[in-house]
Amino acid sequence: MQRPQEQQTGPYGAGGGVLPGARPSGRATAPPVPPVGRVADWPARPTPVGTLRLVPVEEERDAALVAGWMNDPAVAAFWELAGPVETTAAHLRAQLRGDGRSVPCLGVLDGTPMSYWEIYRADLDPLARHCAVRPHDTGVHVLLGSAADRGRGVGKALLRAVADLVLDRRAECARVLAEPDVRNTASVAAFLSAGFRFASEVQLPEKLAALMVRDRELRTTL
């Protein structure tokens, strides 16, 4: 179901506000490209449920919002970040102060932040110690903030859109990976519906994961 189109303004939109990562005027030397790319520069993507933009998280602005989602019991069961805002802030901070191999983002749908994403280099992640990964494999973690958005095809639409964004913007990347907990059957089903395939079960330190793969070469057939 298509959401009503909203003017995307303010800190999360493309109207009156400035998106994080917007380039200032002048001739300053551009910083090095992070391992996962300049996610802040990725364009908005139309989906069957609205227009999605990935907006990199800013700790001060976004920690309380993401913490609220992390305290939803359905989310906390798998993310294990329930607790005070500082618990989530520390999780975000670790990525924001890193080298850019993992980028925490808000999923902003028609101007409204409604999901949390982590776009990360799977080949530079601890995941690579537990399963076979390829150079430039890119991983995604995701949660939908509102229970009203779960179980009605929103996740499927957004997962397909984000995987396509990764493949469009990262030419070196041949595969998009995800590793949901095998107990999270709704998440596994959403990935399958979004064009990912089940590759294997992978025992990680904190969970038994279902390794899900979206292949560049199969993106037009799945």
Tab-separated table of C-alpha atoms in Angstrom:
chain	number	residue	atom	x	y	z
A	1	MET	CA	0.000	0.000	0.000
A	2	GLN	CA	1.441	3.321	-1.084
A	3	ARG	CA	1.864	5.894	1.675
A	4	PRO	CA	0.583	9.393	0.928
A	5	GLN	CA	3.404	11.437	-0.542
A	6	GLU	CA	4.787	13.973	1.891
A	7	GLN	CA	7.054	16.917	1.248
A	8	GLN	CA	10.439	15.804	2.501
A	9	THR	CA	11.711	18.717	4.525
A	10	GLY	CA	13.664	19.216	7.708
A	11	PRO	CA	16.614	17.147	8.933
A	12	TYR	CA	15.497	13.927	7.222
A	13	GLY	CA	14.165	15.271	3.919
A	14	ALA	CA	15.390	16.768	0.698
A	15	GLY	CA	13.525	20.052	1.061
A	16	GLY	CA	14.299	22.687	3.694
A	17	GLY	CA	16.821	20.657	5.681
A	18	VAL	CA	20.345	19.592	4.800
A	19	LEU	CA	21.005	15.875	4.792
A	20	PRO	CA	23.985	14.633	6.778
A	21	GLY	CA	26.916	14.307	4.448
A	22	ALA	CA	25.857	17.197	2.197
A	23	ARG	CA	28.921	18.720	0.594
A	24	PRO	CA	29.770	22.277	1.605
A	25	SER	CA	30.734	24.823	-0.984
A	26	GLY	CA	34.380	25.601	-1.563
A	27	ARG	CA	37.415	23.719	-2.753
A	28	ALA	CA	38.254	21.661	0.315
A	29	THR	CA	39.864	18.295	-0.369
A	30	ALA	CA	37.304	15.474	-0.241
A	31	PRO	CA	37.864	12.992	2.614
A	32	PRO	CA	38.747	9.383	1.747
A	33	VAL	CA	35.844	7.209	0.637
A	34	PRO	CA	34.765	4.967	3.558
A	35	PRO	CA	34.970	1.181	3.044
A	36	VAL	CA	31.209	0.932	2.493
A	37	GLY	CA	30.998	4.062	0.326
A	38	ARG	CA	29.361	7.444	0.873
A	39	VAL	CA	25.942	6.261	2.010
A	40	ALA	CA	24.886	9.864	2.700
A	41	ASP	CA	25.117	10.518	-1.038
A	42	TRP	CA	22.951	7.585	-2.078
A	43	PRO	CA	19.729	8.737	-3.734
A	44	ALA	CA	16.200	8.186	-2.517
A	45	ARG	CA	14.612	5.022	-3.888
A	46	PRO	CA	10.945	4.620	-4.880
A	47	THR	CA	9.286	1.496	-3.484
A	48	PRO	CA	5.721	0.113	-3.544
A	49	VAL	CA	5.206	1.545	-0.029
A	50	GLY	CA	6.740	5.001	-0.505
A	51	THR	CA	10.038	6.707	-1.242
A	52	LEU	CA	12.910	5.494	0.911
A	53	ARG	CA	16.070	7.400	1.764
A	54	LEU	CA	18.893	6.111	3.946
A	55	VAL	CA	20.074	8.920	6.247
A	56	PRO	CA	23.219	8.220	8.282
A	57	VAL	CA	22.545	8.436	12.010
A	58	GLU	CA	23.666	11.372	14.128
A	59	GLU	CA	24.022	10.299	17.744
A	60	GLU	CA	22.640	13.418	19.419
A	61	ARG	CA	19.706	13.706	17.050
A	62	ASP	CA	18.745	10.047	16.691
A	63	ALA	CA	19.828	7.971	19.697
A	64	ALA	CA	16.588	8.422	21.643
A	65	LEU	CA	14.458	7.460	18.638
A	66	VAL	CA	16.459	4.328	17.910
A	67	ALA	CA	16.547	3.435	21.620
A	68	GLY	CA	12.748	3.547	21.695
A	69	TRP	CA	12.658	0.989	18.918
A	70	MET	CA	15.285	-1.170	20.633
A	71	ASN	CA	13.045	-1.359	23.712
A	72	ASP	CA	10.168	-2.908	21.768
A	73	PRO	CA	10.140	-6.518	23.063
A	74	ALA	CA	9.839	-7.891	19.515
A	75	VAL	CA	13.036	-6.040	18.576
A	76	ALA	CA	14.878	-6.548	21.862
A	77	ALA	CA	14.531	-10.329	21.551
A	78	PHE	CA	16.992	-10.287	18.651
A	79	TRP	CA	18.981	-7.041	18.913
A	80	GLU	CA	19.557	-7.300	22.684
A	81	LEU	CA	19.968	-3.534	23.106
A	82	ALA	CA	17.026	-2.806	25.396
A	83	GLY	CA	17.725	-0.410	28.234
A	84	PRO	CA	18.526	3.281	28.656
A	85	VAL	CA	19.299	5.541	25.720
A	86	GLU	CA	23.020	5.292	26.521
A	87	THR	CA	22.942	1.560	25.655
A	88	THR	CA	21.854	2.357	22.113
A	89	ALA	CA	24.043	5.480	21.944
A	90	ALA	CA	27.126	3.390	22.736
A	91	HIS	CA	26.206	0.943	19.973
A	92	LEU	CA	25.852	3.794	17.482
A	93	ARG	CA	28.981	5.562	18.718
A	94	ALA	CA	31.151	2.513	18.118
A	95	GLN	CA	30.221	2.619	14.445
A	96	LEU	CA	30.303	6.399	14.050
A	97	ARG	CA	33.824	6.582	15.494
A	98	GLY	CA	35.074	3.698	13.376
A	99	ASP	CA	36.594	3.702	9.906
A	100	GLY	CA	33.299	3.589	8.041
A	101	ARG	CA	33.127	-0.160	7.539
A	102	SER	CA	29.679	-0.071	9.193
A	103	VAL	CA	27.278	2.833	8.687
A	104	PRO	CA	24.189	3.124	10.936
A	105	CYS	CA	21.259	4.750	9.131
A	106	LEU	CA	17.658	5.715	9.561
A	107	GLY	CA	15.298	4.489	6.885
A	108	VAL	CA	13.212	7.574	6.087
A	109	LEU	CA	10.015	6.722	4.233
A	110	ASP	CA	8.188	9.661	2.653
A	111	GLY	CA	9.983	11.999	5.046
A	112	THR	CA	9.349	9.979	8.224
A	113	PRO	CA	12.084	7.963	9.973
A	114	MET	CA	10.589	4.490	10.467
A	115	SER	CA	13.406	1.926	10.369
A	116	TYR	CA	17.003	1.434	11.434
A	117	TRP	CA	19.672	-0.020	9.138
A	118	GLU	CA	23.323	-0.935	9.344
A	119	ILE	CA	25.169	-1.151	6.033
A	120	TYR	CA	28.487	-2.890	6.572
A	121	ARG	CA	31.394	-4.495	4.754
A	122	ALA	CA	30.858	-8.190	5.457
A	123	ASP	CA	34.388	-9.054	4.336
A	124	LEU	CA	35.784	-6.716	7.019
A	125	ASP	CA	33.310	-7.841	9.695
A	126	PRO	CA	33.703	-10.586	12.307
A	127	LEU	CA	31.134	-12.495	10.213
A	128	ALA	CA	34.021	-13.363	7.870
A	129	ARG	CA	35.571	-15.533	10.596
A	130	HIS	CA	32.543	-17.834	10.556
A	131	CYS	CA	31.566	-18.247	6.897
A	132	ALA	CA	32.969	-17.809	3.416
A	133	VAL	CA	32.695	-14.213	2.232
A	134	ARG	CA	34.002	-12.532	-0.891
A	135	PRO	CA	35.819	-9.221	-1.296
A	136	HIS	CA	33.393	-6.298	-1.079
A	137	ASP	CA	30.435	-8.419	0.088
A	138	THR	CA	28.130	-5.923	1.793
A	139	GLY	CA	25.866	-6.788	4.698
A	140	VAL	CA	22.639	-5.311	6.001
A	141	HIS	CA	21.006	-5.321	9.436
A	142	VAL	CA	17.501	-3.901	9.713
A	143	LEU	CA	14.635	-3.327	12.105
A	144	LEU	CA	11.229	-1.777	11.495
A	145	GLY	CA	10.414	0.685	14.245
A	146	SER	CA	6.627	0.354	14.353
A	147	ALA	CA	4.689	-2.864	14.846
A	148	ALA	CA	2.158	-1.442	12.354
A	149	ASP	CA	4.778	-1.756	9.594
A	150	ARG	CA	5.521	-5.415	10.286
A	151	GLY	CA	3.892	-8.368	8.637
A	152	ARG	CA	2.286	-6.510	5.726
A	153	GLY	CA	5.005	-6.413	3.087
A	154	VAL	CA	6.796	-3.219	4.116
A	155	GLY	CA	9.967	-5.051	5.110
A	156	LYS	CA	10.041	-6.974	1.832
A	157	ALA	CA	9.736	-3.773	-0.199
A	158	LEU	CA	12.419	-1.930	1.766
A	159	LEU	CA	14.870	-4.843	1.777
A	160	ARG	CA	14.660	-5.150	-1.989
A	161	ALA	CA	15.143	-1.384	-2.368
A	162	VAL	CA	18.173	-1.248	-0.068
A	163	ALA	CA	19.797	-4.291	-1.686
A	164	ASP	CA	19.325	-2.643	-5.082
A	165	LEU	CA	20.829	0.584	-3.751
A	166	VAL	CA	23.901	-1.289	-2.535
A	167	LEU	CA	24.348	-3.057	-5.870
A	168	ASP	CA	23.778	0.155	-7.824
A	169	ARG	CA	26.156	2.268	-5.749
A	170	ARG	CA	28.883	-0.292	-5.017
A	171	ALA	CA	30.090	-1.630	-8.358
A	172	GLU	CA	32.668	-3.875	-6.645
A	173	CYS	CA	29.976	-5.654	-4.628
A	174	ALA	CA	28.630	-8.874	-6.160
A	175	ARG	CA	26.551	-9.963	-3.164
A	176	VAL	CA	24.443	-8.417	-0.431
A	177	LEU	CA	24.388	-10.539	2.732
A	178	ALA	CA	22.245	-10.743	5.839
A	179	GLU	CA	22.405	-13.055	8.847
A	180	PRO	CA	19.103	-12.987	10.770
A	181	ASP	CA	18.626	-15.300	13.712
A	182	VAL	CA	17.103	-18.572	12.478
A	183	ARG	CA	14.402	-18.165	15.139
A	184	ASN	CA	13.302	-14.912	13.521
A	185	THR	CA	11.175	-16.633	10.903
A	186	ALA	CA	9.379	-13.417	9.910
A	187	SER	CA	12.715	-11.789	9.051
A	188	VAL	CA	13.938	-14.812	7.092
A	189	ALA	CA	10.667	-14.846	5.144
A	190	ALA	CA	10.988	-11.139	4.344
A	191	PHE	CA	14.507	-11.620	2.981
A	192	LEU	CA	13.349	-14.538	0.821
A	193	SER	CA	10.467	-12.442	-0.534
A	194	ALA	CA	12.911	-9.605	-1.292
A	195	GLY	CA	15.058	-11.683	-3.653
A	196	PHE	CA	17.565	-13.120	-1.202
A	197	ARG	CA	18.307	-16.837	-1.145
A	198	PHE	CA	19.056	-19.007	1.869
A	199	ALA	CA	22.706	-20.082	1.632
A	200	SER	CA	23.371	-21.909	4.906
A	201	GLU	CA	23.117	-21.838	8.660
A	202	VAL	CA	26.065	-20.136	10.352
A	203	GLN	CA	26.937	-20.484	14.014
A	204	LEU	CA	27.903	-17.052	15.313
A	205	PRO	CA	28.959	-16.337	18.903
A	206	GLU	CA	25.600	-14.795	19.792
A	207	LYS	CA	23.182	-16.771	17.585
A	208	LEU	CA	22.581	-19.453	14.983
A	209	ALA	CA	22.088	-17.354	11.856
A	210	ALA	CA	20.477	-17.943	8.493
A	211	LEU	CA	22.920	-16.639	5.889
A	212	MET	CA	20.833	-14.858	3.257
A	213	VAL	CA	22.367	-13.761	-0.052
A	214	ARG	CA	21.191	-11.402	-2.788
A	215	ASP	CA	23.341	-12.055	-5.856
A	216	ARG	CA	24.009	-9.327	-8.396
A	217	GLU	CA	23.776	-11.879	-11.205
A	218	LEU	CA	20.322	-13.010	-10.027
A	219	ARG	CA	18.827	-9.599	-9.174
A	220	THR	CA	16.589	-9.548	-12.259
A	221	THR	CA	15.310	-13.092	-11.767
A	222	LEU	CA	14.616	-13.242	-8.017
